Amino acid sequence: MKKIAVFTSGGDSPGMNACLRAVVRTAIYKGLEVYGIHRGYAGMIDGEIKRMYSHSVSNIVQRGGTILKSARSEEFRTKEGRQKAYDNLKKLGIDGLVAIGGDGTFTGAKLFFEEFGIPTVGCPGTIDNDIYGTDYTIGFDTAVNTALEAIDKIRDTAAAHDRIFFIEVMGRDAGFIAVESGIGGGAEFVMVPETKTDLDGLVKAMKNLRKSKTSSVIVVAEGDDEGNAETIMKKVKEKIKDDNKEFKVTTLGHIQRGGNPTARDRVLASRCGMAAVEGLLAGEQNCMAGVTNQQVVFTPFGDCIGKQKPIIPDHLRLINILNI
């Protein structure tokens, strides 16, 4: 293997630049030429591929987003589009790929490998922490801390006015951000897609809590089975029927994706980036480099995208025990 290329794809996450930096500098350290593909699979199809050097990734370890940018690509979903991408890579003599992204990125990488056989190793870049094969994903810790800072501030105003706040965090299919920010922020209730929400039970518990608490914070993952925070707030308000109690909704949205990555995310990203390059040189392919129990592990893409990563049961118990 002489040349590799790296790209970021799908939703951005804090730490992608740190991972990119590790890929580029590890490749150079190992004597490889390394290329950056701009705009993910779309740039691969359009030939937006440029040689990268050590200075290309200077002063980016602390930056959020991705200097290679990201984009959705409908064309890559077609065989013709993937053929264009392959032809562009072969023109440059690229022997391997590092894909930084999440579920959709790895789905595309798996199909691309099966069709054209270019060895590919992924790095788990997504704030949702929903990828099987790694304890944490790149960007998750930063997103949780961003959400937590907002929850802390909202709790101040909730307490000042005796209000009930429903705070919506990202998590269309997974509730990891909701659970960890909820525990850290002392939320009275947390609602996630992984568990069925019992609205009647929630209302009963809220009425009991009002005997000892005048305000509450409820964290809602956007993909909860009862709907988003706005929808759930209206359902709860209708059931409680208390004109003297104010109900408010705050949707944190894409603020959770931005900002400087935490130290934990920078270290995780750097480890995964280095492992991806070393994995390619060792013969790893069609897999993701993650960290489990503090050890680098390689997990086939099929498992990463095919197996559901469970929320730690003790985390859910913590919420129920500590909200009294």
Tab-separated table of C-alpha atoms in Angstrom:
chain	number	residue	atom	x	y	z
A	1	MET	CA	0.000	0.000	0.000
A	2	LYS	CA	1.458	3.309	-1.144
A	3	LYS	CA	-1.402	5.803	-1.151
A	4	ILE	CA	-4.512	6.228	0.959
A	5	ALA	CA	-7.333	8.764	0.998
A	6	VAL	CA	-9.469	10.034	3.874
A	7	PHE	CA	-12.906	11.649	3.886
A	8	THR	CA	-15.614	12.789	6.284
A	9	SER	CA	-19.224	12.027	5.520
A	10	GLY	CA	-22.719	12.361	6.959
A	11	GLY	CA	-23.518	14.616	9.898
A	12	ASP	CA	-20.492	16.473	11.255
A	13	SER	CA	-19.315	15.867	14.802
A	14	PRO	CA	-16.756	17.603	17.041
A	15	GLY	CA	-13.486	15.701	16.780
A	16	MET	CA	-13.636	14.875	13.089
A	17	ASN	CA	-10.757	17.279	12.469
A	18	ALA	CA	-8.713	15.668	15.237
A	19	CYS	CA	-9.318	12.281	13.600
A	20	LEU	CA	-8.376	13.633	10.179
A	21	ARG	CA	-5.175	15.076	11.632
A	22	ALA	CA	-4.260	11.700	13.114
A	23	VAL	CA	-4.931	9.895	9.831
A	24	VAL	CA	-2.802	12.294	7.800
A	25	ARG	CA	0.139	12.384	10.178
A	26	THR	CA	0.118	8.648	10.878
A	27	ALA	CA	0.092	7.951	7.133
A	28	ILE	CA	3.049	10.280	6.580
A	29	TYR	CA	4.876	8.739	9.551
A	30	LYS	CA	4.371	5.320	7.929
A	31	GLY	CA	5.732	6.519	4.587
A	32	LEU	CA	2.410	6.752	2.749
A	33	GLU	CA	1.058	9.426	0.465
A	34	VAL	CA	-2.264	10.656	1.818
A	35	TYR	CA	-5.086	12.444	0.001
A	36	GLY	CA	-8.106	14.293	1.317
A	37	ILE	CA	-11.476	13.888	-0.381
A	38	HIS	CA	-13.622	16.985	-0.021
A	39	ARG	CA	-17.395	16.723	0.523
A	40	GLY	CA	-17.462	12.993	1.216
A	41	TYR	CA	-18.885	10.659	-1.403
A	42	ALA	CA	-20.027	13.616	-3.507
A	43	GLY	CA	-16.447	14.861	-3.772
A	44	MET	CA	-15.242	11.353	-4.540
A	45	ILE	CA	-17.565	11.305	-7.549
A	46	ASP	CA	-16.622	14.841	-8.649
A	47	GLY	CA	-12.892	14.248	-8.270
A	48	GLU	CA	-12.330	16.719	-5.423
A	49	ILE	CA	-9.276	14.855	-4.167
A	50	LYS	CA	-6.082	16.639	-3.102
A	51	ARG	CA	-2.753	15.572	-1.674
A	52	MET	CA	-2.362	16.359	2.015
A	53	TYR	CA	0.769	17.082	4.004
A	54	SER	CA	1.583	17.487	7.675
A	55	HIS	CA	0.978	21.238	7.502
A	56	SER	CA	-2.406	20.596	5.868
A	57	VAL	CA	-3.754	19.573	9.265
A	58	SER	CA	-1.928	22.080	11.458
A	59	ASN	CA	-4.003	23.902	14.070
A	60	ILE	CA	-7.189	21.877	13.535
A	61	VAL	CA	-7.202	19.474	16.486
A	62	GLN	CA	-9.291	21.954	18.499
A	63	ARG	CA	-11.733	22.899	15.745
A	64	GLY	CA	-15.289	21.607	15.408
A	65	GLY	CA	-16.826	20.663	12.074
A	66	THR	CA	-14.598	19.236	9.351
A	67	ILE	CA	-12.132	21.032	7.104
A	68	LEU	CA	-12.836	18.432	4.404
A	69	LYS	CA	-16.536	19.315	4.633
A	70	SER	CA	-19.384	16.854	4.311
A	71	ALA	CA	-22.271	16.393	1.899
A	72	ARG	CA	-25.117	14.042	1.076
A	73	SER	CA	-24.780	12.211	-2.235
A	74	GLU	CA	-27.767	10.689	-3.969
A	75	GLU	CA	-25.551	9.859	-6.943
A	76	PHE	CA	-23.384	7.577	-4.803
A	77	ARG	CA	-26.484	5.460	-4.203
A	78	THR	CA	-26.349	4.485	-7.892
A	79	LYS	CA	-23.944	1.982	-9.450
A	80	GLU	CA	-22.938	4.604	-12.021
A	81	GLY	CA	-22.045	7.087	-9.306
A	82	ARG	CA	-19.943	4.581	-7.429
A	83	GLN	CA	-18.174	3.669	-10.659
A	84	LYS	CA	-17.206	7.336	-11.139
A	85	ALA	CA	-15.879	7.448	-7.603
A	86	TYR	CA	-13.822	4.307	-8.134
A	87	ASP	CA	-12.395	5.596	-11.425
A	88	ASN	CA	-11.263	8.826	-9.747
A	89	LEU	CA	-9.511	6.922	-6.980
A	90	LYS	CA	-7.739	4.593	-9.414
A	91	LYS	CA	-6.506	7.509	-11.507
A	92	LEU	CA	-4.533	8.631	-8.485
A	93	GLY	CA	-3.437	5.116	-7.569
A	94	ILE	CA	-5.169	5.171	-4.199
A	95	ASP	CA	-4.891	1.796	-2.466
A	96	GLY	CA	-6.989	2.301	0.678
A	97	LEU	CA	-9.598	4.523	2.291
A	98	VAL	CA	-10.342	5.892	5.738
A	99	ALA	CA	-14.001	6.851	6.160
A	100	ILE	CA	-14.877	9.117	9.096
A	101	GLY	CA	-18.605	9.113	9.765
A	102	GLY	CA	-21.564	7.181	11.065
A	103	ASP	CA	-24.115	4.604	10.011
A	104	GLY	CA	-24.798	6.003	6.538
A	105	THR	CA	-21.103	6.481	5.834
A	106	PHE	CA	-20.315	2.887	6.746
A	107	THR	CA	-23.257	1.567	4.728
A	108	GLY	CA	-21.830	3.278	1.651
A	109	ALA	CA	-18.293	2.130	2.439
A	110	LYS	CA	-19.414	-1.481	2.832
A	111	LEU	CA	-21.181	-1.476	-0.529
A	112	PHE	CA	-18.240	0.279	-2.215
A	113	PHE	CA	-15.818	-2.329	-0.878
A	114	GLU	CA	-18.033	-5.207	-1.970
A	115	GLU	CA	-18.230	-3.824	-5.508
A	116	PHE	CA	-14.668	-2.601	-6.045
A	117	GLY	CA	-12.533	-4.137	-3.316
A	118	ILE	CA	-10.669	-1.033	-2.133
A	119	PRO	CA	-9.668	-1.743	1.493
A	120	THR	CA	-11.544	0.621	3.782
A	121	VAL	CA	-11.386	1.227	7.525
A	122	GLY	CA	-13.863	3.545	9.219
A	123	CYS	CA	-13.668	5.843	12.228
A	124	PRO	CA	-16.880	6.360	14.256
A	125	GLY	CA	-17.710	10.046	13.835
A	126	THR	CA	-21.223	10.842	15.083
A	127	ILE	CA	-22.623	12.624	18.131
A	128	ASP	CA	-25.352	9.989	18.584
A	129	ASN	CA	-23.033	7.277	20.005
A	130	ASP	CA	-25.203	4.682	18.256
A	131	ILE	CA	-22.520	2.673	16.446
A	132	TYR	CA	-21.917	-0.881	17.588
A	133	GLY	CA	-18.259	-1.789	18.117
A	134	THR	CA	-17.014	1.154	20.160
A	135	ASP	CA	-17.814	2.354	23.676
A	136	TYR	CA	-18.062	5.955	22.509
A	137	THR	CA	-18.194	7.700	19.164
A	138	ILE	CA	-16.251	10.798	18.166
A	139	GLY	CA	-18.258	13.896	19.099
A	140	PHE	CA	-20.577	12.276	21.627
A	141	ASP	CA	-18.816	13.600	24.722
A	142	THR	CA	-18.795	17.145	23.328
A	143	ALA	CA	-22.478	16.958	22.413
A	144	VAL	CA	-23.387	15.729	25.897
A	145	ASN	CA	-21.453	18.551	27.523
A	146	THR	CA	-23.051	21.110	25.200
A	147	ALA	CA	-26.494	19.797	26.120
A	148	LEU	CA	-25.558	19.703	29.794
A	149	GLU	CA	-24.491	23.344	29.804
A	150	ALA	CA	-27.849	24.302	28.323
A	151	ILE	CA	-29.766	22.146	30.808
A	152	ASP	CA	-27.924	23.764	33.730
A	153	LYS	CA	-28.894	27.224	32.519
A	154	ILE	CA	-32.494	26.268	31.804
A	155	ARG	CA	-32.827	24.767	35.287
A	156	ASP	CA	-31.951	28.157	36.778
A	157	THR	CA	-34.834	29.873	35.029
A	158	ALA	CA	-37.149	26.905	35.627
A	159	ALA	CA	-36.532	27.182	39.361
A	160	ALA	CA	-36.899	30.965	39.341
A	161	HIS	CA	-40.389	30.782	37.832
A	162	ASP	CA	-41.581	27.364	39.059
A	163	ARG	CA	-41.821	26.104	35.491
A	164	ILE	CA	-41.739	22.685	33.872
A	165	PHE	CA	-39.288	22.558	30.977
A	166	PHE	CA	-39.223	19.934	28.242
A	167	ILE	CA	-35.756	20.027	26.656
A	168	GLU	CA	-35.326	18.259	23.335
A	169	VAL	CA	-31.912	16.878	22.447
A	170	MET	CA	-30.737	15.085	19.318
A	171	GLY	CA	-31.290	11.357	19.040
A	172	ARG	CA	-33.648	10.269	16.292
A	173	ASP	CA	-32.965	6.573	16.828
A	174	ALA	CA	-30.854	6.524	19.988
A	175	GLY	CA	-31.152	8.127	23.402
A	176	PHE	CA	-27.531	8.232	24.537
A	177	ILE	CA	-27.289	12.040	24.587
A	178	ALA	CA	-30.599	12.321	26.437
A	179	VAL	CA	-29.609	9.766	29.079
A	180	GLU	CA	-26.135	11.084	29.870
A	181	SER	CA	-27.068	14.781	29.780
A	182	GLY	CA	-30.168	13.952	31.794
A	183	ILE	CA	-28.170	12.195	34.501
A	184	GLY	CA	-25.547	14.941	34.573
A	185	GLY	CA	-28.184	17.670	34.617
A	186	GLY	CA	-30.317	16.078	37.304
A	187	ALA	CA	-33.347	15.772	35.040
A	188	GLU	CA	-36.505	14.542	36.724
A	189	PHE	CA	-37.422	12.463	33.673
A	190	VAL	CA	-35.708	11.319	30.466
A	191	MET	CA	-37.507	9.969	27.399
A	192	VAL	CA	-35.666	7.905	24.789
A	193	PRO	CA	-36.528	5.824	21.684
A	194	GLU	CA	-35.217	2.621	23.277
A	195	THR	CA	-37.963	2.463	25.910
A	196	LYS	CA	-41.719	2.900	25.574
A	197	THR	CA	-42.903	6.124	27.163
A	198	ASP	CA	-45.739	5.746	29.679
A	199	LEU	CA	-47.413	9.160	29.610
A	200	ASP	CA	-49.959	8.292	32.278
A	201	GLY	CA	-47.171	7.080	34.542
A	202	LEU	CA	-45.195	10.234	33.781
A	203	VAL	CA	-48.117	12.474	34.699
A	204	LYS	CA	-48.711	10.564	37.936
A	205	ALA	CA	-45.044	10.827	38.870
A	206	MET	CA	-44.993	14.549	38.055
A	207	LYS	CA	-47.984	15.144	40.315
A	208	ASN	CA	-46.229	13.315	43.140
A	209	LEU	CA	-43.031	15.297	42.577
A	210	ARG	CA	-44.924	18.576	42.850
A	211	LYS	CA	-45.340	17.873	46.563
A	212	SER	CA	-41.590	18.375	46.998
A	213	LYS	CA	-40.495	20.228	43.856
A	214	THR	CA	-41.914	23.345	42.245
A	215	SER	CA	-40.024	23.008	38.959
A	216	SER	CA	-38.933	20.145	36.757
A	217	VAL	CA	-36.660	19.457	33.793
A	218	ILE	CA	-37.632	16.703	31.380
A	219	VAL	CA	-35.126	15.685	28.712
A	220	VAL	CA	-36.618	14.265	25.509
A	221	ALA	CA	-34.701	12.560	22.711
A	222	GLU	CA	-36.162	13.778	19.417
A	223	GLY	CA	-37.048	10.226	18.364
A	224	ASP	CA	-39.153	9.287	21.392
A	225	ASP	CA	-42.137	7.087	20.541
A	226	GLU	CA	-44.606	9.690	21.894
A	227	GLY	CA	-43.205	12.422	19.639
A	228	ASN	CA	-40.876	15.388	20.021
A	229	ALA	CA	-40.708	17.657	23.062
A	230	GLU	CA	-43.413	20.013	21.825
A	231	THR	CA	-45.824	17.143	21.164
A	232	ILE	CA	-45.157	15.490	24.526
A	233	MET	CA	-45.493	18.782	26.399
A	234	LYS	CA	-48.956	19.346	24.918
A	235	LYS	CA	-50.054	15.809	25.838
A	236	VAL	CA	-48.795	16.166	29.407
A	237	LYS	CA	-50.287	19.629	29.828
A	238	GLU	CA	-53.670	18.329	28.701
A	239	LYS	CA	-53.537	15.514	31.249
A	240	ILE	CA	-52.366	17.647	34.170
A	241	LYS	CA	-54.818	20.509	33.477
A	242	ASP	CA	-53.254	23.048	35.807
A	243	ASP	CA	-53.651	26.643	34.654
A	244	ASN	CA	-51.282	27.816	37.370
A	245	LYS	CA	-48.359	25.769	36.066
A	246	GLU	CA	-46.254	27.001	33.132
A	247	PHE	CA	-44.941	24.493	30.614
A	248	LYS	CA	-42.037	25.452	28.344
A	249	VAL	CA	-40.175	23.727	25.498
A	250	THR	CA	-36.566	24.273	24.455
A	251	THR	CA	-35.143	22.477	21.404
A	252	LEU	CA	-31.344	22.475	21.457
A	253	GLY	CA	-30.980	21.368	17.829
A	254	HIS	CA	-27.740	21.678	15.896
A	255	ILE	CA	-25.930	23.549	18.660
A	256	GLN	CA	-25.063	20.025	19.849
A	257	ARG	CA	-23.040	19.339	16.719
A	258	GLY	CA	-20.767	22.360	16.900
A	259	GLY	CA	-18.049	23.717	19.133
A	260	ASN	CA	-14.547	22.749	20.127
A	261	PRO	CA	-14.259	19.038	20.946
A	262	THR	CA	-13.582	18.014	24.519
A	263	ALA	CA	-10.295	16.433	25.526
A	264	ARG	CA	-11.971	13.008	25.576
A	265	ASP	CA	-13.193	13.431	22.003
A	266	ARG	CA	-9.814	14.671	20.784
A	267	VAL	CA	-8.013	11.682	22.312
A	268	LEU	CA	-10.594	9.185	21.039
A	269	ALA	CA	-10.493	10.703	17.558
A	270	SER	CA	-6.712	10.604	17.490
A	271	ARG	CA	-6.615	6.969	18.597
A	272	CYS	CA	-9.167	5.917	15.989
A	273	GLY	CA	-7.406	7.834	13.214
A	274	MET	CA	-4.054	6.268	13.982
A	275	ALA	CA	-5.630	2.818	14.337
A	276	ALA	CA	-7.387	3.131	10.973
A	277	VAL	CA	-4.125	3.742	9.123
A	278	GLU	CA	-2.239	1.048	11.005
A	279	GLY	CA	-5.162	-1.293	10.427
A	280	LEU	CA	-5.059	-0.741	6.677
A	281	LEU	CA	-1.327	-1.508	6.644
A	282	ALA	CA	-1.947	-4.660	8.693
A	283	GLY	CA	-4.563	-5.936	6.248
A	284	GLU	CA	-7.767	-4.784	7.949
A	285	GLN	CA	-10.577	-3.911	5.540
A	286	ASN	CA	-14.329	-3.389	5.399
A	287	CYS	CA	-14.377	-2.589	9.114
A	288	MET	CA	-14.328	0.175	11.712
A	289	ALA	CA	-11.613	1.051	14.197
A	290	GLY	CA	-13.180	1.726	17.597
A	291	VAL	CA	-12.203	1.670	21.253
A	292	THR	CA	-13.803	-0.824	23.648
A	293	ASN	CA	-12.646	-1.248	27.254
A	294	GLN	CA	-9.746	1.104	26.435
A	295	GLN	CA	-8.513	-1.227	23.671
A	296	VAL	CA	-8.587	-0.597	19.921
A	297	VAL	CA	-10.846	-3.113	18.196
A	298	PHE	CA	-11.829	-3.647	14.552
A	299	THR	CA	-15.490	-4.412	13.910
A	300	PRO	CA	-16.884	-5.433	10.490
A	301	PHE	CA	-19.065	-2.747	8.901
A	302	GLY	CA	-21.875	-5.284	8.748
A	303	ASP	CA	-21.933	-5.473	12.547
A	304	CYS	CA	-21.520	-1.714	13.020
A	305	ILE	CA	-24.620	-0.964	10.975
A	306	GLY	CA	-26.544	-4.176	11.650
A	307	LYS	CA	-26.450	-4.488	15.432
A	308	GLN	CA	-28.187	-2.158	17.869
A	309	LYS	CA	-26.021	-0.666	20.573
A	310	PRO	CA	-27.899	-0.805	23.890
A	311	ILE	CA	-28.065	1.940	26.476
A	312	ILE	CA	-26.401	0.909	29.730
A	313	PRO	CA	-29.263	-0.369	31.939
A	314	ASP	CA	-27.770	1.176	35.087
A	315	HIS	CA	-28.004	4.597	33.459
A	316	LEU	CA	-31.765	4.225	33.093
A	317	ARG	CA	-32.044	3.002	36.690
A	318	LEU	CA	-30.035	5.984	37.883
A	319	ILE	CA	-32.600	8.384	36.472
A	320	ASN	CA	-35.483	6.633	38.187
A	321	ILE	CA	-33.706	6.390	41.524
A	322	LEU	CA	-32.289	9.919	41.635
A	323	ASN	CA	-35.347	11.880	40.510
A	324	ILE	CA	-37.284	11.577	43.774
